CSV table of C-alpha atoms and ligand atoms in Angstrom, one decimal:
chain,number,residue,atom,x,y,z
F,8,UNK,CA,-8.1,-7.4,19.6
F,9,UNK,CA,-9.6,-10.2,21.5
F,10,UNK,CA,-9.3,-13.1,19.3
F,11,UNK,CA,-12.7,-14.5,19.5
F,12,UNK,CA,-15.8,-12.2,20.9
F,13,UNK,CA,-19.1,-13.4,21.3
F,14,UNK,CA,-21.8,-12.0,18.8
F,15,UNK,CA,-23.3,-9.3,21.3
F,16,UNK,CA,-20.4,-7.6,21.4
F,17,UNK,CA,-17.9,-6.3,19.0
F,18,UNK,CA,-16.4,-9.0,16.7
F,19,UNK,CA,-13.4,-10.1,15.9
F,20,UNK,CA,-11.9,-12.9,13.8
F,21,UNK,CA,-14.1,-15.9,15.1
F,22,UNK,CA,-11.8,-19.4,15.8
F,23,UNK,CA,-13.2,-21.7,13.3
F,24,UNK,CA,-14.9,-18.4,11.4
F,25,UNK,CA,-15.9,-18.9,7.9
F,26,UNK,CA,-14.5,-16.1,5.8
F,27,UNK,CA,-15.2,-15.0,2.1
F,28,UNK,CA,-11.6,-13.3,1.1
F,29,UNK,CA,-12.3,-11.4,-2.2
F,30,UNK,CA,-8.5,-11.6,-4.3
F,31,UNK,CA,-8.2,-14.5,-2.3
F,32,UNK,CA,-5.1,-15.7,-4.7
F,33,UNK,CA,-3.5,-12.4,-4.3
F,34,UNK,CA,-0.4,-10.9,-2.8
F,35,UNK,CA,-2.2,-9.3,0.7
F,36,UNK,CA,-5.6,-12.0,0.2
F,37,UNK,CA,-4.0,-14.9,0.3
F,38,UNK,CA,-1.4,-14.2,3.0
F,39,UNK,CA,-4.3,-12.8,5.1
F,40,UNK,CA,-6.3,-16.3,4.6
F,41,UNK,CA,-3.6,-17.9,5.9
F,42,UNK,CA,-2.8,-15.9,9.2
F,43,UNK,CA,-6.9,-16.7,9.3
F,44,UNK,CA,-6.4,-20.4,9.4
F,45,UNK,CA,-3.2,-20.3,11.4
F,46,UNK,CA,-4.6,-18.2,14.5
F,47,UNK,CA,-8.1,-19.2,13.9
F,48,UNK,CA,-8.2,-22.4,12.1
F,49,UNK,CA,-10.8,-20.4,9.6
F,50,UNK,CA,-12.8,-22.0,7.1
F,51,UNK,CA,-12.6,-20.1,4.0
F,52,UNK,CA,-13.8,-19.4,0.6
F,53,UNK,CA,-10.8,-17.7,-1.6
F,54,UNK,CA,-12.7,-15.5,-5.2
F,55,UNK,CA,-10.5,-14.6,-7.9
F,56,UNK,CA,-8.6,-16.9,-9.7
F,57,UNK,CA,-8.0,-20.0,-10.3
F,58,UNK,CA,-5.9,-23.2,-9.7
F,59,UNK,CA,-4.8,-26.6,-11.4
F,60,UNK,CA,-6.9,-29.3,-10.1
F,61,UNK,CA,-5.6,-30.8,-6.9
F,62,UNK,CA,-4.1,-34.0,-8.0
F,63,UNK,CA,-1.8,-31.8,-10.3
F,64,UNK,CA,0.1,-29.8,-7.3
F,65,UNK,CA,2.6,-32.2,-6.6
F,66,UNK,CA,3.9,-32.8,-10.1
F,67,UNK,CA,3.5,-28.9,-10.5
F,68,UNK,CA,5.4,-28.1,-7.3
F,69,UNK,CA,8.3,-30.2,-7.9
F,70,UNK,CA,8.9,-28.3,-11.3
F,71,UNK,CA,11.8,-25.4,-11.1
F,72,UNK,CA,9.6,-24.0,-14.0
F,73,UNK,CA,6.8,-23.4,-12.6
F,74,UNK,CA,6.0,-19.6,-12.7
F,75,UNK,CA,6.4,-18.0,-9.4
F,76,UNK,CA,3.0,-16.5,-9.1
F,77,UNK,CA,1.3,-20.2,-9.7
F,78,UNK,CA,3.9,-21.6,-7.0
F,79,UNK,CA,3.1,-18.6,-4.4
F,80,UNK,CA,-0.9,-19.3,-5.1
F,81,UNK,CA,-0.3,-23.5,-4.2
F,82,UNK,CA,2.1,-22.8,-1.3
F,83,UNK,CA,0.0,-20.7,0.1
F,84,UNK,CA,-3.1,-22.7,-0.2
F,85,UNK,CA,-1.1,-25.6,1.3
F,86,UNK,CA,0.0,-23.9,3.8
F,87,UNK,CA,-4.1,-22.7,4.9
F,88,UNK,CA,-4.6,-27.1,4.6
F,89,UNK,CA,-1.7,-27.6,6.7
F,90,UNK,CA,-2.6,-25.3,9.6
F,91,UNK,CA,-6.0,-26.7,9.8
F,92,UNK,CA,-8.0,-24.4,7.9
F,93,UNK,CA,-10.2,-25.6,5.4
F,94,UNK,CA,-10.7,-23.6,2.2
F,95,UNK,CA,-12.6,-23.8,-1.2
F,96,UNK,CA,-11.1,-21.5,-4.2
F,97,UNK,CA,-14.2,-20.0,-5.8
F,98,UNK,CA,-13.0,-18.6,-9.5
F,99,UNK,CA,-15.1,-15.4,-10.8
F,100,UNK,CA,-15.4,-11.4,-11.3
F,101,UNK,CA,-16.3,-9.7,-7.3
F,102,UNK,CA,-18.0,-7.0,-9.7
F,103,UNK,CA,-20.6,-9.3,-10.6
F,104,UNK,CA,-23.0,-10.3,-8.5
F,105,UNK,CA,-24.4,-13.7,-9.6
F,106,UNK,CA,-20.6,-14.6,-8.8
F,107,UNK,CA,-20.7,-13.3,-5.6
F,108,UNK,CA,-23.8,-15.1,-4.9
F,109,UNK,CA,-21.9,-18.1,-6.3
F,110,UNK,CA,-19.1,-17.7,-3.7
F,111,UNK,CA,-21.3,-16.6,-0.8
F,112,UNK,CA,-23.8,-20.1,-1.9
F,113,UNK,CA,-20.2,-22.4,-1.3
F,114,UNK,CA,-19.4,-21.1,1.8
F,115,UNK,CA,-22.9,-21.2,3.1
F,116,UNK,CA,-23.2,-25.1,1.9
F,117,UNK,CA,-19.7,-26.4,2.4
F,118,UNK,CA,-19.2,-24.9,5.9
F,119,UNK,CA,-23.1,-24.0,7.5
F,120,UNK,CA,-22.1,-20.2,7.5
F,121,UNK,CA,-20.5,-17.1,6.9
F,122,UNK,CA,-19.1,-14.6,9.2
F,123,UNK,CA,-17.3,-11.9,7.1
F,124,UNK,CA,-16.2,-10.8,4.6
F,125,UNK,CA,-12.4,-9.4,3.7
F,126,UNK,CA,-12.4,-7.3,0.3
F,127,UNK,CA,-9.0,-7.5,-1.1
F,128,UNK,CA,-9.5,-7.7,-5.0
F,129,UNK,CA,-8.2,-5.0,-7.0
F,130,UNK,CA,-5.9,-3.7,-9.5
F,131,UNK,CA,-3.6,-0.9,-9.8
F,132,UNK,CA,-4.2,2.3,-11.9
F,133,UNK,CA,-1.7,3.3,-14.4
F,134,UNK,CA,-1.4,5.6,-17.2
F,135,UNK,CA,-2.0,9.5,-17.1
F,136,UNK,CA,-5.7,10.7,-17.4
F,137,UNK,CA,-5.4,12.7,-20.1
F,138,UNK,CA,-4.4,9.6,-22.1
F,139,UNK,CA,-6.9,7.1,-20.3
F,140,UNK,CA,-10.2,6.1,-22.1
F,141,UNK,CA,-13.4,4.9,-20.1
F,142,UNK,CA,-13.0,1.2,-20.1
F,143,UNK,CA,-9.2,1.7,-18.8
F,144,UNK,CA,-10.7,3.5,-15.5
F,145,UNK,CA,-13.5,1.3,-15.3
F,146,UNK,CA,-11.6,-2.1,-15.3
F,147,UNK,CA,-9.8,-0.5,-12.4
F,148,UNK,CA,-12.9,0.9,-10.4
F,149,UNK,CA,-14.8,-2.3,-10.8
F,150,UNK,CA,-13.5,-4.8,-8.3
F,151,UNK,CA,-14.1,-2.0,-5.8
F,152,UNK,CA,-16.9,0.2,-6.6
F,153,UNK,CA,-19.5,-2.5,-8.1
F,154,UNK,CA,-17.3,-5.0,-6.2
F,155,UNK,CA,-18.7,-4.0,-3.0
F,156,UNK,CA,-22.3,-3.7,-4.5
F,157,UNK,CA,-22.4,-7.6,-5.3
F,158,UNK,CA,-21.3,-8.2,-1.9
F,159,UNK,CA,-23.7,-6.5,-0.2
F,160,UNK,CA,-26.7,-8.1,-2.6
F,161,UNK,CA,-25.1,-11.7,-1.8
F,162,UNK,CA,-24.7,-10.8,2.1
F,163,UNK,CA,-28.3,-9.7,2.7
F,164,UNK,CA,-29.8,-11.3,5.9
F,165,UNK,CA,-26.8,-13.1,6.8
F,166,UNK,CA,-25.7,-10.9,10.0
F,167,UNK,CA,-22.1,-11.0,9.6
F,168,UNK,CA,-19.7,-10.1,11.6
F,169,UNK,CA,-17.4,-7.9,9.5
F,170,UNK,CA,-16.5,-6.6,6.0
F,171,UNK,CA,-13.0,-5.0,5.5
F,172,UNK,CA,-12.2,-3.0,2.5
F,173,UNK,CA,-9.2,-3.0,1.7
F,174,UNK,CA,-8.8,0.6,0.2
F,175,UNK,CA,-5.3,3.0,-0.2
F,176,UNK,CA,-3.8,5.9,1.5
F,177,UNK,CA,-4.2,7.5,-2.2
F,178,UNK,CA,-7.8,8.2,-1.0
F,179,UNK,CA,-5.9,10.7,0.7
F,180,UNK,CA,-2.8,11.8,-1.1
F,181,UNK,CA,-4.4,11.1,-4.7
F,182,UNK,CA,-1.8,8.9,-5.2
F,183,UNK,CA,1.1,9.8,-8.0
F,184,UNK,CA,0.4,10.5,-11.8
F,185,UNK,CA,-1.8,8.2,-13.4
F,186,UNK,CA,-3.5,7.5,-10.7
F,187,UNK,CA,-6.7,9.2,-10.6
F,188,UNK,CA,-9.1,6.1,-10.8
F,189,UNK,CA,-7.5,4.5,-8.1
F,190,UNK,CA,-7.8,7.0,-6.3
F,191,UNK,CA,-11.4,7.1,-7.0
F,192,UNK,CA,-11.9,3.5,-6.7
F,193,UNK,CA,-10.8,3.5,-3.0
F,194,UNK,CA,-11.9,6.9,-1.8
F,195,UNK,CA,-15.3,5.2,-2.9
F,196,UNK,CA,-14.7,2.2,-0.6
F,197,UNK,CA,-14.0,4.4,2.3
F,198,UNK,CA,-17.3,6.5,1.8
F,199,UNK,CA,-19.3,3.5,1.5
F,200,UNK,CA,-17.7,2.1,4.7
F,201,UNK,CA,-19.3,4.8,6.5
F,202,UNK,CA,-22.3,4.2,4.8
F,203,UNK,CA,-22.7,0.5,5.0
F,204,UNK,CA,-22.0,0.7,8.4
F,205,UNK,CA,-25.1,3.1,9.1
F,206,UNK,CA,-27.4,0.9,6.9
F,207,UNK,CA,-26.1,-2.0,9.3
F,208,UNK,CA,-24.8,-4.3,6.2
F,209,UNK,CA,-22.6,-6.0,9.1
F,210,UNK,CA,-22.5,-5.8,12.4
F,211,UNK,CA,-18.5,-4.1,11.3
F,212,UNK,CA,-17.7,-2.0,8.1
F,213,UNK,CA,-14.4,-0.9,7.7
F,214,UNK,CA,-12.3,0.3,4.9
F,215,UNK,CA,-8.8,0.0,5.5
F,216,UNK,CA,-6.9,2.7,3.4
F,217,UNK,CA,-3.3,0.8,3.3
F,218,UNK,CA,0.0,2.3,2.8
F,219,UNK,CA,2.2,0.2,0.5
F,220,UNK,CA,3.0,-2.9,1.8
F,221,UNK,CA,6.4,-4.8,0.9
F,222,UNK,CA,4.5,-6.6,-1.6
F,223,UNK,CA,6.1,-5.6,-5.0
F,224,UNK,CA,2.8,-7.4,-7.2
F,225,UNK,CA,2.2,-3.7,-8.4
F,226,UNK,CA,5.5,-2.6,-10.2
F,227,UNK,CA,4.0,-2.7,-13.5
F,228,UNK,CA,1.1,-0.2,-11.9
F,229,UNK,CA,4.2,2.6,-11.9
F,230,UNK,CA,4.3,2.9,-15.8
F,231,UNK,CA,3.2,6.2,-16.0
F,232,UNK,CA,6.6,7.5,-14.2
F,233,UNK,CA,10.1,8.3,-15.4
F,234,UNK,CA,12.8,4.8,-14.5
F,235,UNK,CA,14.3,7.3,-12.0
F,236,UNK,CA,11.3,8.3,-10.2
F,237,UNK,CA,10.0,4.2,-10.5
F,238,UNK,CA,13.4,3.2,-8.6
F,239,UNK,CA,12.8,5.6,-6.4
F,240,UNK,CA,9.3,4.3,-5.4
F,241,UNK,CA,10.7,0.8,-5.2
F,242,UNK,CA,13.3,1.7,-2.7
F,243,UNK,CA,10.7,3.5,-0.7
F,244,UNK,CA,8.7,0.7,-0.9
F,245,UNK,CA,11.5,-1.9,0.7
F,246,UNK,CA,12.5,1.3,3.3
F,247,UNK,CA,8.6,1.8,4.3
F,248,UNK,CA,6.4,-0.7,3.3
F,249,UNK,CA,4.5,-2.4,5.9
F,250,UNK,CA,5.9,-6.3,6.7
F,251,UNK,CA,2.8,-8.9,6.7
F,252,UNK,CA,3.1,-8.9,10.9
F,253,UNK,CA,2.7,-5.1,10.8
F,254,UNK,CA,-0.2,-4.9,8.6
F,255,UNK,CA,-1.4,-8.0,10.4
F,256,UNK,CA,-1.3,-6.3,14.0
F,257,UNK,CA,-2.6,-2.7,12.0
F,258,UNK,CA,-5.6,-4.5,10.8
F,259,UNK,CA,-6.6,-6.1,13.7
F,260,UNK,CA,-6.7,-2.7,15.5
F,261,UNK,CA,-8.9,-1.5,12.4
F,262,UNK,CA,-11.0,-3.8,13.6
F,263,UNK,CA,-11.0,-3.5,17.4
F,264,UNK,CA,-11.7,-0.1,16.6
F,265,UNK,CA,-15.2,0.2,15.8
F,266,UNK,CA,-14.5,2.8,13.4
F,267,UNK,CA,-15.6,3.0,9.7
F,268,UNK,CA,-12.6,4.2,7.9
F,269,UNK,CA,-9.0,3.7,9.7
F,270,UNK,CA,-5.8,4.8,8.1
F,271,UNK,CA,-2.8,3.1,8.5
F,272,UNK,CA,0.3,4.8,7.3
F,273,UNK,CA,4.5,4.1,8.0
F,274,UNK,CA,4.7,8.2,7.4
F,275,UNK,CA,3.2,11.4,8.2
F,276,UNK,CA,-0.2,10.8,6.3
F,277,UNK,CA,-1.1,14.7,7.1
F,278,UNK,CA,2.4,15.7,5.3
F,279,UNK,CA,1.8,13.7,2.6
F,280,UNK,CA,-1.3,14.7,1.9
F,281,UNK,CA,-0.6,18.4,2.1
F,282,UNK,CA,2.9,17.5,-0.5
F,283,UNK,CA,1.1,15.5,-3.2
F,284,UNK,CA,-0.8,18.5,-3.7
F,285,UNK,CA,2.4,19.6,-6.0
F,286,UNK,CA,3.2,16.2,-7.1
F,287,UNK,CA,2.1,16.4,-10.6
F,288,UNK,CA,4.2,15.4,-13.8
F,289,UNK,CA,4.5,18.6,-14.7
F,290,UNK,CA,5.8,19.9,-11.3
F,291,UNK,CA,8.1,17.6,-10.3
F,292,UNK,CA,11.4,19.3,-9.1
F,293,UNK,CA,9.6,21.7,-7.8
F,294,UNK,CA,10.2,21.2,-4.1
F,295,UNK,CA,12.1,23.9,-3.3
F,296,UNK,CA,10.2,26.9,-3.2
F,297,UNK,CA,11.7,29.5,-2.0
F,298,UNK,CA,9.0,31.8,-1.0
F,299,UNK,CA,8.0,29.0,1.3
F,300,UNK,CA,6.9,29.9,4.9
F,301,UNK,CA,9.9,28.0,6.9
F,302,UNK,CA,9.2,26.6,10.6
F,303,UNK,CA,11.6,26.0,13.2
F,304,UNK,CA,13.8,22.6,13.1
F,305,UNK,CA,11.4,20.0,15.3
F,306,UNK,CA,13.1,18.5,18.4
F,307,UNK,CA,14.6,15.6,17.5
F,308,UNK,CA,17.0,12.7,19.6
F,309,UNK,CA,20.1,13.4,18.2
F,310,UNK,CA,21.6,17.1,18.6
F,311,UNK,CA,21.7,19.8,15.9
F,312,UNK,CA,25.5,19.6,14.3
F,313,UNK,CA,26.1,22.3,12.2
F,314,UNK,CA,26.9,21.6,8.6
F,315,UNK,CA,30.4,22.3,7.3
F,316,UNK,CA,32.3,23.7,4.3
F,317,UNK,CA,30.3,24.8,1.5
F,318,UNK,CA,28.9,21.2,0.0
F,319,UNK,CA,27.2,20.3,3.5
F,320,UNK,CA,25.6,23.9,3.8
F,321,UNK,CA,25.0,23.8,0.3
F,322,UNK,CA,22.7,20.3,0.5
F,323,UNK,CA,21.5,21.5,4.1
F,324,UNK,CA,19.6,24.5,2.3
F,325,UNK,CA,18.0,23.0,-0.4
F,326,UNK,CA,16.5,20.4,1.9
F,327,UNK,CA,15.3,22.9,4.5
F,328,UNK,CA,13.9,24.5,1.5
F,329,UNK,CA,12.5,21.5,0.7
F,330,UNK,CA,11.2,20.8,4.1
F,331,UNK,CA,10.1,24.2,5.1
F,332,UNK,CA,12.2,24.3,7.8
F,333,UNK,CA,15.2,27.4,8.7
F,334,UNK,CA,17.7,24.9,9.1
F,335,UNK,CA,18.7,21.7,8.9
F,336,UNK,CA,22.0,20.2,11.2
F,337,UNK,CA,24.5,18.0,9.1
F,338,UNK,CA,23.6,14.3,10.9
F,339,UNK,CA,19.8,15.3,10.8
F,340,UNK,CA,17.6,12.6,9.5
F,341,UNK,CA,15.7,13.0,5.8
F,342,UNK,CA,12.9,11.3,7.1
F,343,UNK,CA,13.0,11.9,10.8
F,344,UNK,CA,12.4,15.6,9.4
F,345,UNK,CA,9.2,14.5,8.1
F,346,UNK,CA,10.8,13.8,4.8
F,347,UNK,CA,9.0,11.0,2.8
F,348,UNK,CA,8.3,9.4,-0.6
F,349,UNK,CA,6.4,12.0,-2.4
F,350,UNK,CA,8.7,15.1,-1.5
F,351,UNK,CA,12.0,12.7,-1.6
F,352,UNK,CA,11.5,11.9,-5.1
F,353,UNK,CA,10.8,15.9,-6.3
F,354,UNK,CA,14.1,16.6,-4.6
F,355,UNK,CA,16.3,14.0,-5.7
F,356,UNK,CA,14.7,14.1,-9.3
F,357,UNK,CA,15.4,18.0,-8.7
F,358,UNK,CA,19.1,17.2,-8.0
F,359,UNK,CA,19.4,15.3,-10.6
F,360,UNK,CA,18.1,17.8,-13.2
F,361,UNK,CA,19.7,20.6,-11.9
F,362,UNK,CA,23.3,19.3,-11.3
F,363,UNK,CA,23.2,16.9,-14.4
F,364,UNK,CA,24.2,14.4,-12.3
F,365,UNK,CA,22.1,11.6,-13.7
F,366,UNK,CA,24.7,9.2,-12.3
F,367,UNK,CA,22.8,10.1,-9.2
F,368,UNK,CA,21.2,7.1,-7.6
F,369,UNK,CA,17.2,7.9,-7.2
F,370,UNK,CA,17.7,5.8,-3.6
F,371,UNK,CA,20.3,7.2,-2.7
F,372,UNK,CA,18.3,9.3,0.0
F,373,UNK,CA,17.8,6.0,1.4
F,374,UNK,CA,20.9,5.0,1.7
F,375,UNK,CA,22.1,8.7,2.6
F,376,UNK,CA,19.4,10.1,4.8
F,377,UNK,CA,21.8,12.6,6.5
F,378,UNK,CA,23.2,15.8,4.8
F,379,UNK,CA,26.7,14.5,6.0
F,380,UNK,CA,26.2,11.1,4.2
F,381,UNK,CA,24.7,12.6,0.9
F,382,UNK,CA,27.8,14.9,0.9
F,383,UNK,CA,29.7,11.7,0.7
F,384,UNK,CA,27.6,10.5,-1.6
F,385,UNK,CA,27.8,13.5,-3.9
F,386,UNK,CA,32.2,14.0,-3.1
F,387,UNK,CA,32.4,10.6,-4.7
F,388,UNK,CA,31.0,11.4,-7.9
F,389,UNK,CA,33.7,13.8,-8.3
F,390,UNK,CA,33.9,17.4,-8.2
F,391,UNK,CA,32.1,18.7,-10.7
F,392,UNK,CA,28.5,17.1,-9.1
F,393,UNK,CA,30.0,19.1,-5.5
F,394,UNK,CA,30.7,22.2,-7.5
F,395,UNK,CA,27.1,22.8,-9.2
F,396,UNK,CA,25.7,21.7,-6.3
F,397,UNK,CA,27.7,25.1,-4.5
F,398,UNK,CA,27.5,27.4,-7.6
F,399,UNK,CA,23.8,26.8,-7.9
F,400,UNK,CA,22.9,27.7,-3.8
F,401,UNK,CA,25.5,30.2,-3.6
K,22,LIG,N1,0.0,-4.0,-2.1
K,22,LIG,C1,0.0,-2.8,-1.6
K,22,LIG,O1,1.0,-2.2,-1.3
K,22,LIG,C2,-1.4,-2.1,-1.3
K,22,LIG,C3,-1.4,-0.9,-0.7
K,22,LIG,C4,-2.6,-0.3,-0.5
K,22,LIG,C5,-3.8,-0.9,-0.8
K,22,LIG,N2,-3.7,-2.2,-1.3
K,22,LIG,C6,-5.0,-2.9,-1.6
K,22,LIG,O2,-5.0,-4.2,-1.1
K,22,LIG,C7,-5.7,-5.1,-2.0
K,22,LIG,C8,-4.8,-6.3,-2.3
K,22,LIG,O3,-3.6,-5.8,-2.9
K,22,LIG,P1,-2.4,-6.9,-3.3
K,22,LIG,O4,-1.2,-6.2,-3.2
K,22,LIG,O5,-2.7,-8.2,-2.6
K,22,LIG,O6,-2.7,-7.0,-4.9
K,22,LIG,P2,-2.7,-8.4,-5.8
K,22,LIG,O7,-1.6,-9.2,-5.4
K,22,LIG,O8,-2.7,-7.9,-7.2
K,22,LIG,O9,-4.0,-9.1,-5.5
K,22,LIG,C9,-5.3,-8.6,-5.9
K,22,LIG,C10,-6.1,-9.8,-6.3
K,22,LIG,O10,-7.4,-9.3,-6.7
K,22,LIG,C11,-7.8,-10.1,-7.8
K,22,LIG,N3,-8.8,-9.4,-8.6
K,22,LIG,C12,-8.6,-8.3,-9.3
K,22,LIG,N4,-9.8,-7.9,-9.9
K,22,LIG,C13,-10.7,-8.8,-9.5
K,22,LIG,C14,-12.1,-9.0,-9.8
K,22,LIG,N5,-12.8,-8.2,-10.6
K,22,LIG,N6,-12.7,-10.1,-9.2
K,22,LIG,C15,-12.0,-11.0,-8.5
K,22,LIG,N7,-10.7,-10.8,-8.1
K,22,LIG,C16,-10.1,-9.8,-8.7
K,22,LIG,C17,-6.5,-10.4,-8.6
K,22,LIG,O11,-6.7,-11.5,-9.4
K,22,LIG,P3,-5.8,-11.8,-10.7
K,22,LIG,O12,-4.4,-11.8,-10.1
K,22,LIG,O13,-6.3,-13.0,-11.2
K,22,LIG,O14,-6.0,-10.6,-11.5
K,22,LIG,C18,-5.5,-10.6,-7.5
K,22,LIG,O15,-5.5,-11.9,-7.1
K,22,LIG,C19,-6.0,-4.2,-3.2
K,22,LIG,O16,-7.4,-3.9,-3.2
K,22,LIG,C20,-5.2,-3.0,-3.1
K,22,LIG,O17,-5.9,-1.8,-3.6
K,22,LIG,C21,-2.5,-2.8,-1.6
C-alpha cells in the first residue's frame, strides 16, 4: 500500500495522520499505534484503559514488580513518544457514545483532526451457551456491536479516511465451544463493514476478520475446553499465529484493497469452515468417519513414500480418514494435507481416548507432522500405545 495517498484517491495511513485506536492499550492496539508512529510519525488518541500519571513511569519502570501487562502498556507508549509520534490515552467504554465523543473531541482539539479510525477493543467469549446468561454475551458483544454505533455518531461529518474493524475468522468457522457470542459480535462487524461503507461513514470500511495472532492475551478466553484440547490450541497458536510484521503487511493489503470485509487466515479458511461444522463438545473425536467421501492425495513437493509395518499404515489410515483423502505417504505433511487446528485437535483428542494413551502430548502433531515421526512418537511410549493403535485399525 502506498504509504501516504492524497485524499481523492484511496487512502492509506497518512504520514503525520491522526488516528483514534479503539483498545488502544491492548495486545494488537497498542502494537499497531506504534508501527503508526514509527512509519508514519501518527498522532494518536489510544481508548480503553488507563495509565499512572506520567511523572510515575520511571519509578514504575525500574520496579522488577511491576505487573507485566502495566510494563507492556508504558513501554509501548514510550516507545510511540520516542519515534516521534504523539499520543493522548483517552480512558472510557467504546460502547458508549458520550465516550467516544469524548475521545473523538481530544483528538480533534489536541491535534486539528482526525483521519481514521482502527477498532481494536474487544474481549474474548468463553463459557458454553447453554450455561451463558444475557449480561455474559452482552459484555462480550458490546465493544463491537454498540462499539461501532458510538463511533459512527462521534465520526459524523468528519470525512475520514478509514475505519478498520478488527473482527475474527470465527465469523466464519463459529469459532470453538463457548464461543457463540463472539462469533456474533464479529460476524456483526463484518456486515456492518459492508454497510457502512455503502452509507459512506468513511471514505474506507473494512472489517478485518483475523486469524489468531501470536498474542497469547486470550488464554483465559479457552475455559470452556478440556486442558488437553487448551494445550493443543496454544501450540497451534505459536505454530500458526500471525507475527506483528505479518499482520502488519496483511492489514495494509486490507486496506489497499478497497474491499469491505477481507479475511486473512495462516490456513485453509474454506476447510476450516466446512470442519468446524463437527466441532462441537459433544463431537469431538469424531473425525474419522468412515463413510466419508475420500479424494485423491493432492500433489504435493515431496514424493509419496509408502508407509511401512503395521504402526505407520495403522496411523496413515486414520488420518486419511481423517482428511478425506485414499491415502496418505509416510513423510506426508499433517498440515500440508490441509490438516489444521480444528480437525488436529478431534484427532489427537481421538487418539488419546481411544488408545488410552493420555500420556499423549495434545502438540505432539506439531512436533510430529509426518506419519513417520508420530510413529516415533507413539514407539516411544512403549508397546502397548503401538499395539491399540494396530488392533483398533486392523
Ligand atoms: N489476538 C488474536 O489472536 C485475535 C484474533 C482475531 C481477532 N482479534 C481481535 O483483535 C482485537 C484486539 O485483540 P487483542 O489480542 O489485542 O486483545 P487485547 O489484548 O485483550 O486487547 C483488547 C483491548 O480492548 C479493550 N477493551 C475491551 N472492551 C472495551 C470497551 N468496552 N471499551 C474500550 N476498550 C475495551 C481492552 O481493555 P482492558 O484490557 O482494559 O479490558 C483491551 O485493552 C479484538 O477485537 C479481537 O477480537 C484478535
Amino acid at each position: 500500500v502506498a504509504p501516504f495517498a492524497p485524499r481523492d484517491e484511496r487512502p492509506g495511513f497518512r504520514d503525520r495522520g491522526v488516528y483514534l485506536v479503539t483498545g488502544g492499550l491492548g495486545g494488537i492496539g497498542l502494537a499497531m499505534a506504534e508501527r503508526l508512529a514509527r512509519d508514519h510519525a501518527a498522532r494518536l488518541v489510544l481508548m480503553g484503559g488507563s495509565l499512572p500519571p506520567r511523572e510515575e513511569w520511571e519509578s514504575l519502570l525500574a520496579r522488577s514488580s511491576l505487573p507485566a501487562g502495566l510494563r507492556r502498556r508504558l513501554d509501548g507508549v514510550t516507545r510511540i513518544v520516542e519515534a516521534a509520534g504523539e499520543v493522548e490515552v483517552v480512558p472510557g467504554d467504546v460502547a458508549d457514545e458520550a465516550d467516544v465523543a469524548a475521545a473523538v473531541r481530544t483528538a480533534i482539539e489536541r491535534f486539528g483532526r482526525l483521519d481514521g479510525v482502527l477498532h481494536a477493543a474487544g474481549v474474548p467469549g468463553d463459557g458454553l451457551l447453554q450455561l451463558k446468561h444475557r449480561e455474559d454475551a452482552e459484555r462480550v458483544m458490546a465493544p463491537k456491536v454498540h462499539g461501532v454505533r458510538s463511533i459512527e455518531a462521534a465520526v459524523a461529518g468528519l470525512d475520514l479516511d478509514l475505519v478498520v474493524l478488527f473482527s475474527s475468522i470465527t465469523s466464519f468457522t463459529g469459532g470453538g465451544p463457548g464461543q457463540a457470542d463472539y462469533c456474533a459480535a464479529n460476524a456483526f462487524l463484518d456486515a456492518y463493514a459492508h454497510d457502512a461503507m455503502a452509507r459512506g461513514v468513511a471514505r474506507q470500511v473494512v472489517s478485518v476478520s483475523w486469524c489468531e495472532w501470536t498474542w497469547n492475551a486470550w488464554s483465559d478466553g479457552m475455559k470452556a475446553f478440556d486442558p488437553a484440547a487448551r494445550s493443543f490450541f496454544e501450540a497451534n497458536r505459536a505454530c500458526f499465529g500471525l507475527s506483528f510484521e505479518e499482520g502488519w503487511g496483511a492489514l495494509a493489503r486490507a486496506i489497499a484493497s478497497g474491499q469491505a470485509h477481507i479475511a486473512v487466515s495462516t490456513q485453509d479458511l474454506d476447510k476450516m469452515a466446512e470442519l468446524s461444522v463437527h466441532f462441537r463438545t459433544d463431537t469431538v473425536g469424531t473425525s474419522v468417519r468412515p463413510d466419508a467421501v475420500r479424494h485423491e492425495r493432492p500433489d504435493l513437493p515431496s514424493p509419496y513414500v509408502a508407509p511401512e509395518g503395521p504402526v505407520e499404515t495403522a496411523i496413515a489410515e486414520l488420518w486419511a480418514a481423517a482428511l478425506g483423502l485414499t491415502e496418505i505417504g509416510a513423510t506426508d505433511d499433517f498440515f500440508e494435507l490441509g490438516g489444521n487446528s480444528l480437525l488436529g485437535v478431534d484427532l489427537v483428542s481421538r487418539l488419546r481416548k481411544q488408545f488410552e494413551r493420555p500420556e499423549l502430548p495434545p502438540r505432539v502433531l506439531y512436533e510430529a507432522p509426518t506419519v513417520r515421526e508420530f510413529a516415533d512418537r507413539m514407539a516411544g511410549l512403549g508397546p502397548s500405545g503401538a499395539q491399540a493403535l494396530v488392533e483398533v485399525v486392523t
